[in-house]
XYZ file of C-alpha atoms in Angstrom:
683
model
C 39.107 65.602 -7.151
C 38.495 62.862 -4.598
C 35.518 61.815 -2.572
C 35.512 62.409 1.145
C 37.021 59.476 3.008
C 38.249 57.776 -0.167
C 41.935 58.236 0.500
C 44.311 58.462 3.422
C 47.566 60.363 3.797
C 50.794 58.596 4.747
C 54.018 60.523 4.761
C 52.582 63.298 2.619
C 51.615 60.832 -0.097
C 48.025 60.112 -1.081
C 46.997 56.556 -0.094
C 44.774 54.007 -1.732
C 41.034 53.688 -1.538
C 39.426 52.731 1.757
C 38.731 49.263 0.370
C 42.504 48.729 0.068
C 42.941 50.050 3.568
C 40.552 47.306 4.692
C 42.654 44.747 2.857
C 45.777 46.037 4.609
C 44.038 45.644 7.955
C 42.971 42.096 7.113
C 46.447 41.097 5.986
C 47.952 42.535 9.123
C 45.491 40.557 11.244
C 46.474 37.251 9.694
C 50.188 38.000 9.675
C 50.682 38.385 5.914
C 52.448 41.287 4.158
C 50.175 44.190 3.319
C 50.125 46.381 0.261
C 52.586 49.255 0.633
C 51.181 52.653 1.492
C 53.972 54.714 -0.149
C 52.704 54.418 -3.710
C 50.908 57.238 -5.391
C 47.208 56.700 -6.004
C 45.649 56.836 -9.463
C 44.047 60.093 -10.440
C 40.667 58.495 -11.010
C 39.491 56.489 -8.002
C 36.669 54.745 -9.840
C 39.256 52.911 -11.988
C 40.221 50.650 -9.094
C 37.744 51.328 -6.311
C 37.739 48.497 -3.776
C 40.001 46.293 -5.970
C 43.445 44.791 -5.458
C 45.754 45.982 -8.323
C 46.313 43.280 -10.926
C 49.241 42.945 -13.346
C 47.218 44.460 -16.214
C 46.221 47.422 -14.063
C 49.838 48.013 -13.061
C 51.029 47.883 -16.693
C 48.333 50.329 -17.719
C 49.181 52.692 -14.887
C 52.921 52.470 -15.631
C 52.244 53.476 -19.229
C 50.388 56.560 -17.963
C 53.263 57.385 -15.580
C 51.073 56.870 -12.494
C 53.451 54.333 -10.810
C 57.212 54.665 -10.524
C 59.531 52.354 -12.453
C 60.322 49.069 -10.749
C 57.211 49.298 -8.610
C 56.090 45.696 -9.140
C 59.512 44.262 -8.258
C 59.679 46.421 -5.130
C 56.222 45.299 -4.062
C 57.160 41.614 -4.487
C 60.386 42.018 -2.491
C 58.541 43.783 0.306
C 55.961 41.025 0.541
C 58.627 38.309 0.543
C 60.536 40.134 3.263
C 57.494 40.376 5.500
C 56.656 36.733 4.840
C 60.192 35.711 5.879
C 59.896 37.765 9.053
C 56.558 36.137 9.883
C 57.978 32.639 9.317
C 60.971 33.459 11.494
C 58.747 34.576 14.366
C 56.657 31.435 13.889
C 59.710 29.152 13.922
C 61.205 30.604 17.104
C 57.925 30.779 19.051
C 57.135 28.080 21.687
C 55.587 24.850 20.436
C 52.408 25.337 22.428
C 51.761 28.631 20.651
C 52.335 27.000 17.275
C 49.723 24.389 18.023
C 47.376 26.931 19.490
C 47.709 29.173 16.461
C 46.735 26.296 14.210
C 43.962 25.369 16.605
C 42.557 28.891 16.579
C 42.736 29.045 12.774
C 41.010 25.686 12.457
C 38.445 26.348 15.187
C 35.673 26.983 12.704
C 36.626 23.871 10.795
C 36.537 21.798 13.981
C 33.124 23.135 14.875
C 31.799 22.161 11.447
C 33.564 18.809 11.645
C 31.876 17.935 14.940
C 28.505 18.217 13.248
C 29.511 15.482 10.828
C 30.737 13.042 13.453
C 27.320 11.493 13.969
C 26.849 11.192 10.202
C 30.186 9.408 9.983
C 29.179 6.861 12.603
C 25.754 6.480 11.007
C 27.464 5.743 7.706
C 29.763 3.213 9.354
C 26.748 1.521 10.921
C 25.097 1.458 7.498
C 28.082 -0.263 5.870
C 28.398 -2.814 8.684
C 24.638 -3.375 8.720
C 24.542 -3.988 4.979
C 27.462 -6.395 5.229
C 25.842 -8.329 8.081
C 22.561 -8.538 6.150
C 24.281 -10.011 3.109
C 26.095 -12.613 5.211
C 22.926 -13.542 7.095
C 20.939 -13.874 3.870
C 23.600 -16.132 2.363
C 23.571 -18.298 5.486
C 19.789 -18.709 5.276
C 20.098 -19.787 1.643
C 22.936 -22.227 2.275
C 21.642 -24.053 5.350
C 18.469 -25.601 3.813
C 20.280 -26.353 0.535
C 23.157 -28.127 2.272
C 20.866 -30.174 4.523
C 18.288 -31.216 1.903
C 20.518 -31.404 -1.141
C 18.089 -29.240 -3.134
C 18.611 -25.677 -4.329
C 16.230 -22.745 -4.494
C 14.112 -20.868 -2.016
C 12.732 -22.548 1.072
C 9.271 -23.091 -0.468
C 10.838 -24.780 -3.498
C 13.002 -26.982 -1.267
C 9.994 -27.995 0.857
C 8.033 -28.812 -2.308
C 10.814 -31.168 -3.468
C 10.686 -33.199 -0.220
C 8.488 -36.230 0.467
C 5.102 -35.484 2.017
C 5.980 -36.807 5.476
C 9.090 -34.629 5.600
C 6.978 -31.575 4.809
C 5.080 -32.308 8.016
C 8.024 -33.138 10.237
C 10.671 -30.585 9.242
C 8.728 -27.406 10.194
C 7.777 -29.039 13.504
C 11.371 -30.019 14.319
C 12.607 -26.601 13.250
C 10.091 -24.946 15.554
C 11.149 -27.120 18.481
C 14.812 -26.327 17.849
C 14.023 -22.614 17.681
C 12.100 -22.835 20.953
C 14.906 -24.785 22.608
C 17.412 -22.113 21.621
C 15.194 -19.431 23.191
C 14.593 -21.514 26.317
C 18.199 -22.380 27.050
C 19.434 -19.044 25.758
C 17.346 -17.223 28.346
C 19.670 -18.655 30.997
C 22.490 -16.653 29.448
C 20.684 -13.413 30.140
C 23.020 -10.832 31.599
C 22.385 -9.297 34.997
C 20.707 -5.944 34.616
C 19.632 -6.672 31.049
C 16.494 -4.854 29.961
C 15.450 -5.855 26.444
C 16.658 -7.343 23.181
C 13.972 -5.679 21.086
C 15.408 -2.828 19.030
C 12.123 -0.896 18.996
C 11.945 -0.961 22.771
C 15.620 -0.008 23.043
C 15.119 2.990 20.749
C 11.910 4.259 22.329
C 12.215 3.226 25.969
C 15.575 1.612 26.687
C 19.136 2.745 27.111
C 19.955 2.632 23.384
C 21.919 -0.612 23.633
C 21.226 -4.277 22.905
C 22.845 -7.147 24.783
C 25.101 -9.299 22.655
C 24.303 -12.744 24.035
C 20.523 -12.437 24.073
C 20.460 -10.880 20.611
C 22.558 -13.709 19.209
C 20.115 -16.174 20.798
C 17.186 -14.518 19.037
C 19.001 -14.492 15.695
C 19.921 -18.197 15.997
C 16.324 -19.060 16.881
C 15.126 -17.141 13.822
C 17.544 -19.089 11.639
C 15.997 -22.392 12.795
C 12.445 -21.128 12.239
C 13.097 -19.663 8.791
C 15.342 -22.475 7.533
C 12.755 -25.107 8.464
C 9.957 -23.414 6.536
C 8.247 -21.237 9.130
C 5.777 -18.770 7.627
C 7.693 -15.765 8.845
C 9.803 -13.070 7.227
C 13.568 -12.976 7.435
C 13.664 -9.175 7.609
C 13.103 -9.358 11.386
C 16.406 -11.052 12.291
C 18.199 -9.004 9.617
C 17.090 -5.795 11.306
C 17.934 -7.257 14.714
C 21.436 -8.134 13.543
C 22.014 -4.709 12.023
C 20.728 -3.015 15.175
C 23.060 -5.179 17.252
C 26.015 -4.001 15.173
C 24.908 -0.401 15.744
C 24.610 -1.061 19.474
C 28.163 -2.391 19.603
C 29.377 0.722 17.785
C 27.483 2.944 20.221
C 29.114 1.249 23.194
C 32.563 2.260 21.979
C 31.641 5.948 22.140
C 30.940 8.069 25.202
C 27.640 9.316 23.856
C 24.571 10.636 25.541
C 21.433 8.546 25.798
C 19.801 10.376 22.889
C 22.780 9.735 20.617
C 22.940 6.043 21.552
C 19.287 5.643 20.740
C 19.704 7.447 17.450
C 22.663 5.314 16.339
C 20.645 2.207 17.233
C 17.796 3.521 15.092
C 20.324 3.980 12.283
C 21.149 0.287 12.556
C 17.481 -0.645 12.244
C 17.167 1.646 9.232
C 20.155 -0.046 7.623
C 18.586 -3.465 8.214
C 15.278 -2.564 6.555
C 17.051 -0.905 3.639
C 19.264 -3.968 3.173
C 16.356 -6.398 3.309
C 14.282 -4.665 0.636
C 16.861 -2.698 -1.340
C 14.933 0.423 -0.352
C 17.050 3.143 1.315
C 14.387 5.843 1.570
C 11.751 3.435 2.855
C 14.208 2.064 5.414
C 14.753 5.515 6.868
C 11.043 6.320 6.771
C 10.152 3.023 8.455
C 12.239 3.856 11.494
C 11.268 7.532 11.465
C 7.511 6.968 11.162
C 7.033 3.746 13.113
C 9.859 3.490 15.641
C 10.975 7.069 16.361
C 7.658 8.698 15.489
C 9.267 11.832 14.064
C 10.710 12.997 10.744
C 12.643 15.882 12.276
C 15.895 16.542 10.435
C 17.964 15.951 13.594
C 16.918 12.293 13.475
C 16.010 11.751 9.831
C 19.343 12.846 8.338
C 21.442 10.143 10.103
C 18.783 7.539 9.263
C 19.017 8.406 5.571
C 22.802 8.377 5.680
C 22.847 4.925 7.251
C 20.228 3.366 4.974
C 21.806 4.706 1.783
C 25.241 3.302 2.599
C 23.689 0.001 3.696
C 21.839 -0.276 0.389
C 24.955 0.575 -1.565
C 26.886 -2.099 0.324
C 24.243 -4.708 -0.538
C 24.166 -3.620 -4.173
C 27.927 -3.822 -4.390
C 28.004 -7.344 -3.005
C 24.734 -8.826 -4.299
C 23.732 -6.714 -7.313
C 21.461 -3.708 -7.803
C 18.432 -5.364 -9.438
C 15.011 -4.434 -7.985
C 13.537 -6.856 -5.485
C 10.615 -7.792 -7.752
C 10.720 -8.141 -11.519
C 7.454 -6.754 -12.859
C 6.062 -6.166 -16.350
C 5.775 -2.558 -17.566
C 3.054 -0.645 -15.740
C 0.990 2.043 -17.464
C -1.865 4.257 -16.332
C -3.928 4.516 -19.511
C -6.883 6.535 -18.258
C -7.900 8.609 -15.279
C -10.924 6.357 -14.839
C -8.583 3.621 -13.642
C -7.933 5.647 -10.496
C -11.486 4.872 -9.379
C -10.641 1.161 -9.226
C -7.497 1.858 -7.236
C -9.527 3.925 -4.785
C -11.943 1.019 -4.404
C -8.992 -1.337 -3.813
C -7.696 1.069 -1.154
C -11.009 0.899 0.697
C -11.032 -2.907 0.369
C -7.476 -3.168 1.766
C -8.361 -0.797 4.599
C -11.336 -2.961 5.524
C -9.332 -6.201 5.359
C -6.161 -5.134 7.184
C -7.735 -4.791 10.677
C -9.037 -8.355 10.486
C -5.597 -9.597 9.504
C -4.122 -7.826 12.529
C -6.800 -9.223 14.809
C -6.072 -12.715 13.516
C -2.393 -12.305 14.402
C -3.169 -11.042 17.892
C -5.799 -13.712 18.414
C -3.302 -16.441 17.523
C -0.940 -15.111 20.203
C -3.671 -15.409 22.817
C -4.613 -18.931 21.704
C -1.047 -20.228 21.914
C -0.463 -18.531 25.259
C -3.504 -20.298 26.700
C -1.934 -23.698 25.969
C 0.654 -22.989 28.726
C 3.088 -25.279 26.953
C 6.843 -24.820 27.266
C 8.271 -22.519 24.653
C 9.922 -25.250 22.604
C 6.658 -27.271 22.479
C 4.676 -24.177 21.604
C 6.929 -23.351 18.644
C 6.880 -27.019 17.674
C 3.074 -26.926 17.643
C 3.130 -23.860 15.422
C 5.559 -25.619 13.094
C 3.284 -28.657 13.032
C 0.374 -26.532 11.775
C 2.612 -25.066 9.064
C 3.811 -28.545 8.081
C 0.242 -29.870 7.868
C -0.656 -27.067 5.443
C 2.599 -27.591 3.508
C 1.585 -31.163 2.759
C -0.984 -29.719 0.338
C 0.437 -26.275 -0.418
C 4.203 -26.080 0.183
C 4.029 -22.424 -0.921
C 2.826 -21.511 2.582
C 6.399 -22.013 3.835
C 8.810 -19.134 3.925
C 8.049 -15.470 3.429
C 6.131 -15.966 0.164
C 8.566 -14.164 -2.115
C 8.227 -16.713 -4.936
C 4.434 -16.588 -4.869
C 4.416 -12.788 -4.935
C 6.741 -12.798 -7.958
C 4.390 -15.227 -9.731
C 1.376 -13.062 -8.868
C 3.011 -9.970 -10.337
C 3.724 -11.934 -13.510
C 0.050 -13.111 -13.521
C 1.001 -16.787 -13.384
C -1.643 -17.858 -10.859
C -5.226 -19.048 -11.336
C -7.421 -17.022 -9.051
C -9.163 -20.034 -7.488
C -5.879 -21.631 -6.469
C -4.583 -18.307 -5.161
C -7.700 -17.759 -3.030
C -7.159 -21.079 -1.249
C -3.433 -20.432 -0.913
C -4.165 -17.023 0.633
C -6.346 -18.632 3.284
C -3.684 -21.246 4.079
C -0.948 -18.616 4.146
C -2.808 -16.477 6.676
C -3.322 -19.524 8.915
C 0.336 -20.523 8.583
C 1.506 -16.979 9.386
C -0.751 -16.835 12.429
C 0.638 -20.213 13.563
C 4.268 -19.106 13.293
C 3.683 -15.618 14.654
C 1.336 -16.672 17.452
C 3.560 -19.487 18.684
C 6.376 -17.008 19.300
C 8.702 -17.645 16.362
C 11.320 -14.939 15.920
C 10.914 -13.260 12.547
C 9.148 -10.508 10.671
C 5.590 -10.135 9.409
C 6.524 -7.443 6.916
C 6.931 -9.762 3.915
C 3.874 -11.925 4.768
C 1.887 -8.675 4.804
C 3.122 -7.954 1.277
C 1.986 -11.467 0.315
C -1.518 -10.815 1.626
C -1.695 -7.450 -0.145
C -0.549 -8.862 -3.483
C -3.034 -11.734 -3.268
C -5.940 -9.445 -2.349
C -5.112 -7.068 -5.182
C -4.852 -9.905 -7.702
C -8.174 -11.407 -6.610
C -9.799 -7.964 -6.648
C -8.754 -7.511 -10.269
C -10.191 -10.873 -11.296
C -13.479 -10.135 -9.516
C -13.759 -6.823 -11.379
C -13.087 -8.625 -14.650
C -15.782 -11.172 -13.846
C -18.255 -8.380 -13.208
C -17.562 -6.952 -16.663
C -16.231 -3.538 -15.651
C -14.602 -1.427 -18.379
C -11.228 0.370 -18.396
C -9.774 -2.127 -15.941
C -6.055 -2.304 -15.150
C -4.433 -5.712 -15.271
C -4.683 -7.989 -12.168
C -0.893 -7.721 -11.847
C -1.190 -3.939 -11.467
C -3.808 -4.407 -8.746
C -1.500 -6.876 -7.011
C 1.414 -4.439 -7.112
C -0.526 -1.542 -5.627
C -2.327 -3.861 -3.217
C 1.007 -4.663 -1.563
C 1.509 -1.018 -0.662
C -2.094 -0.506 0.416
C -2.037 -3.465 2.799
C 1.308 -2.301 4.155
C -0.020 1.206 4.770
C -3.155 -0.136 6.437
C -1.301 -2.473 8.824
C 1.632 -0.228 9.749
C -0.252 3.102 9.688
C 2.715 4.560 7.810
C 1.411 5.384 4.311
C 4.412 7.449 3.246
C 6.780 4.592 4.016
C 4.529 2.137 2.132
C 4.417 4.345 -0.971
C 8.168 4.792 -1.108
C 8.916 1.143 -0.354
C 6.797 -0.242 -3.213
C 8.299 2.294 -5.583
C 11.860 1.421 -4.548
C 11.231 -2.319 -4.742
C 9.887 -2.030 -8.304
C 11.596 1.160 -9.608
C 8.478 1.950 -11.671
C 7.397 5.580 -11.453
C 4.137 5.010 -13.321
C 2.469 3.440 -10.297
C 3.065 6.413 -7.984
C -0.298 8.127 -8.605
C -2.575 5.130 -7.928
C -0.287 3.985 -5.125
C -0.484 7.329 -3.352
C -4.254 7.507 -3.545
C -4.808 3.905 -2.516
C -2.313 3.910 0.380
C -3.724 7.064 1.944
C -7.296 5.819 1.627
C -6.382 2.385 3.005
C -4.610 4.006 5.958
C -7.575 6.171 6.953
C -10.055 3.350 6.436
C -8.072 0.926 8.592
C -7.402 3.544 11.251
C -11.118 4.169 11.584
C -11.646 0.489 12.402
C -8.455 -0.357 14.321
C -6.416 2.453 15.845
C -3.443 0.219 16.658
C -0.896 -0.783 14.030
C 0.892 -4.082 13.626
C 3.703 -2.825 15.873
C 1.836 -0.703 18.400
C 0.455 -3.636 20.396
C 3.836 -4.848 21.573
C 5.054 -1.319 22.248
C 1.981 -0.601 24.366
C 2.657 -3.685 26.436
C 6.209 -2.455 26.976
C 5.091 0.955 28.189
C 5.427 3.214 25.153
C 2.040 4.728 25.886
C 3.499 6.653 28.816
C 6.345 8.177 26.788
C 4.525 11.451 26.240
C 3.888 11.849 29.966
C 7.468 10.947 30.794
C 8.736 13.617 28.427
C 7.186 16.262 30.640
C 9.135 14.785 33.569
C 12.496 14.855 31.793
C 15.144 16.976 33.455
C 18.360 18.527 32.216
C 20.443 16.289 34.491
C 19.299 13.251 32.520
C 20.736 14.572 29.251
C 23.854 16.431 30.363
C 27.409 15.204 29.832
C 29.360 15.106 33.119
C 32.947 16.269 33.714
C 33.256 19.168 31.263
C 36.585 20.832 30.481
C 37.293 23.148 33.415
C 40.153 24.995 35.130
C 40.785 26.733 38.451
C 41.263 30.464 38.892
C 45.043 30.120 39.246
C 45.563 27.933 36.174
C 48.399 29.447 34.066
C 47.907 30.549 30.495
C 50.052 27.759 29.065
C 47.805 25.054 30.555
C 44.698 26.831 29.284
C 46.124 27.001 25.771
C 47.031 23.314 25.966
C 43.421 22.411 26.892
C 42.133 24.349 23.907
C 44.526 22.431 21.676
C 43.435 19.050 23.024
C 39.673 19.742 23.078
C 37.421 21.058 20.326
C 35.538 23.566 22.450
C 34.905 27.289 22.346
C 34.795 27.794 26.110
C 36.552 26.368 29.154
C 34.643 26.621 32.409
C 36.286 28.228 35.455
C 35.574 26.941 38.973
C 36.958 27.537 42.449
C 38.157 25.019 45.030
C 34.576 23.933 45.810
C 33.742 23.399 42.125
C 31.553 26.519 42.132
C 30.919 27.804 38.628
C 32.443 31.279 38.136
C 32.479 31.867 34.383
C 34.361 30.890 31.246
C 37.540 31.508 29.301
C 36.723 31.911 25.617
C 38.877 30.856 22.728
C 38.731 34.339 21.245
C 39.805 35.942 24.546
C 43.345 34.548 24.589
C 44.439 35.240 21.021
C 46.026 38.556 22.017
C 48.473 36.755 24.332
C 49.829 34.438 21.648
C 53.427 34.923 20.631
C 54.462 36.406 23.980
C 56.470 33.716 25.739
C 56.927 35.661 28.967
C 53.157 35.659 29.589
C 52.924 31.873 29.652
C 53.173 31.690 33.451
C 52.179 35.278 34.303
C 48.623 35.313 32.914
C 46.191 33.046 34.766
C 42.555 32.081 34.294
C 41.379 34.831 36.654
C 42.766 37.446 34.245
C 40.798 35.953 31.343
C 37.544 35.230 33.194
C 34.289 36.293 31.466
C 30.643 35.778 32.523
C 30.114 33.226 29.742
C 26.835 31.613 28.629
C 23.783 31.398 30.906
C 23.640 28.466 33.310
C 20.857 25.931 33.685
C 20.163 23.848 36.782
C 20.168 20.052 36.632
C 16.539 19.875 37.794
C 15.280 22.259 35.105
C 12.847 20.907 32.532
C 13.654 20.633 28.857
C 11.343 23.532 28.133
C 13.412 25.753 30.426
C 16.642 24.605 28.770
C 15.174 25.281 25.345
C 14.286 28.796 26.454
C 17.915 29.316 27.537
C 19.139 28.245 24.097
C 16.793 30.745 22.483
C 18.684 33.479 24.319
C 22.112 31.998 23.599
C 23.362 30.962 20.142
C 26.135 28.646 21.339
C 26.186 24.860 21.306
C 26.506 24.113 25.054
C 25.238 25.415 28.379
C 26.883 24.788 31.762
C 24.749 22.678 34.106
C 24.958 23.518 37.818
C 23.570 21.902 40.954
C 20.465 23.166 42.680
C 20.808 25.289 45.761
C 22.605 28.475 46.769
C 26.017 27.222 45.564
C 26.063 26.774 41.753
C 28.396 23.748 41.709
C 29.371 22.776 38.146
C 28.068 19.297 37.231
C 28.333 19.083 33.452
C 27.236 20.625 30.180
C 24.108 20.312 28.051
C 24.512 20.082 24.272
C 21.901 21.662 22.057
C 21.998 18.597 19.789
C 21.079 16.248 22.648
C 18.224 18.505 23.666
C 16.809 18.636 20.133
C 17.140 14.873 19.760
C 15.256 14.306 23.001
C 12.476 16.659 21.969
C 12.294 15.237 18.445
C 12.237 11.596 19.488
C 10.027 12.024 22.580
C 12.564 10.027 24.582
C 11.473 8.944 28.067
C 14.230 8.498 30.631
C 14.058 7.781 34.352
C 16.256 9.397 36.969
C 17.490 6.027 38.172
C 18.359 5.031 34.663
C 20.319 8.235 34.188
C 22.406 7.563 37.263
C 23.076 4.041 36.041
C 24.066 5.196 32.542
C 26.536 7.815 33.726
C 28.512 5.265 35.685
C 29.572 3.441 32.532
C 30.050 4.701 28.957
């Protein structure tokens, strides 16, 4: 007894189950030998329903006399014979069909591989960015040591010098840094827009000029090596972003992809500077890009992780700061951390206003740039005569604070001097970062807050070192308005999970407190001056023509089948566009539409594109908005849409990739029509 539809009849013999019939069909489709249909079926179908017969099944069936003798050998010979026939047809077929067969079989693999191309380049940028950061850091350590004859960090070297040299060296270093910027500005390329990586990612073309960027990095080396109160993470990020820009220039990418690869370089620089891969990606995502969408965040993470691994391989994997064990003994301690968060949120806006005020004061002097930086260095040198710890980024002082090696009275005076020195270097126009000086201010405030609480006789107090550690993150969150990045960065720099709870509470509270007083962050002022405030309005003006890739793969109506197959072999695409003599878009030839003609040599010159023409995906005009293009992609599941010119004649201009569209929407990228025309003239 058999179920209806469970068996088929071939030559009067009962066939196998329908599942085996499906296997035969699949094997025939891929050109492999199928299971023979001339073998008697077992009497009970549920013994092998939907299964391919195994050796044990065959032995069992042979014992029950359900298969003829020699069945297994006959089956093997039949399969080998069919395999030899298939290989013979393959060997004698034209070469173009061999390649096309492999191309069609690997089409899915190519489509998946294209999605990893950007990750590959992001990883390469991460490795190169980490390598450049290590070399730049070594150069900064060697230059002061070779000149002065002393070893150690810049603050230790300055402290070992005579008093008069403490005054003169920062001033001379500032003048040299200003001279490099002054004379380097004459090397500015024609048509150059900006050397700031934030501006290039948010507003620019996604590229940095080589000569001007090198000028900024050399100027930063003079400022930092001479004791300027500025962080070295700024030029490290600039150098890593420059490497990413050079990589982006070698590829014919869209504007969105160039901007993203440049952001990957900045992420690699931050991760290399602080040994913090997650925080590096979050810094760029939260502050620069303004989005944590997976289309942008995934390459940032890939780049920062490989950059960090490169630094750890070359310079060691120890955390940036060595801290004593941290423990949260009671829930009551969280109240103190909340109070510290409010205190940091109230202090951070005044620190930002001091930095901006120093810029205005130095600009009012109307001195040449080299004299202005020399004046800023003179102020730093005057403070270094009494407290040489004001020089540099303050790493040594922060390490001593975390180890509770400072007397609070001395630290209070040093904090005041350090803020003045940082304002002098930053306001005069020295190239560098304020990230590490901000950590210095946060650690000092937290340490002083702990000592004040001890003096007031409060119970269940954490140690002043614990307040200093969390204060770094709270001040960072309050000045950058990126609390998530601040939380992750402090955790990665210390690798101590115990501080996560108080750090999370304090950073969030500090962020909201500071935002209520000062809506702008430490980076938003410069971006507003450069026009980032209009990016949201410019997004509404974006058009498809500004994101499309010109010159897609296309053929004429009379193109022979052999040329079409060759284009599919040479290009990883699912469709080839068909146009007439006036470049009017007519439709597409799909990869799946020409498989039936493979293996037939005589059709190579007989079948033309007109015979294979299909309507293809929907078209979008070059003047359409991104919202209209997104609506088209909702109706079509493919990766690209053909872009046609406006007017009655749909002339093919290019193709719009879904990835570029999502990147533009995720990053809120503003682009001008004139800039688009300029970018498409050169890769």
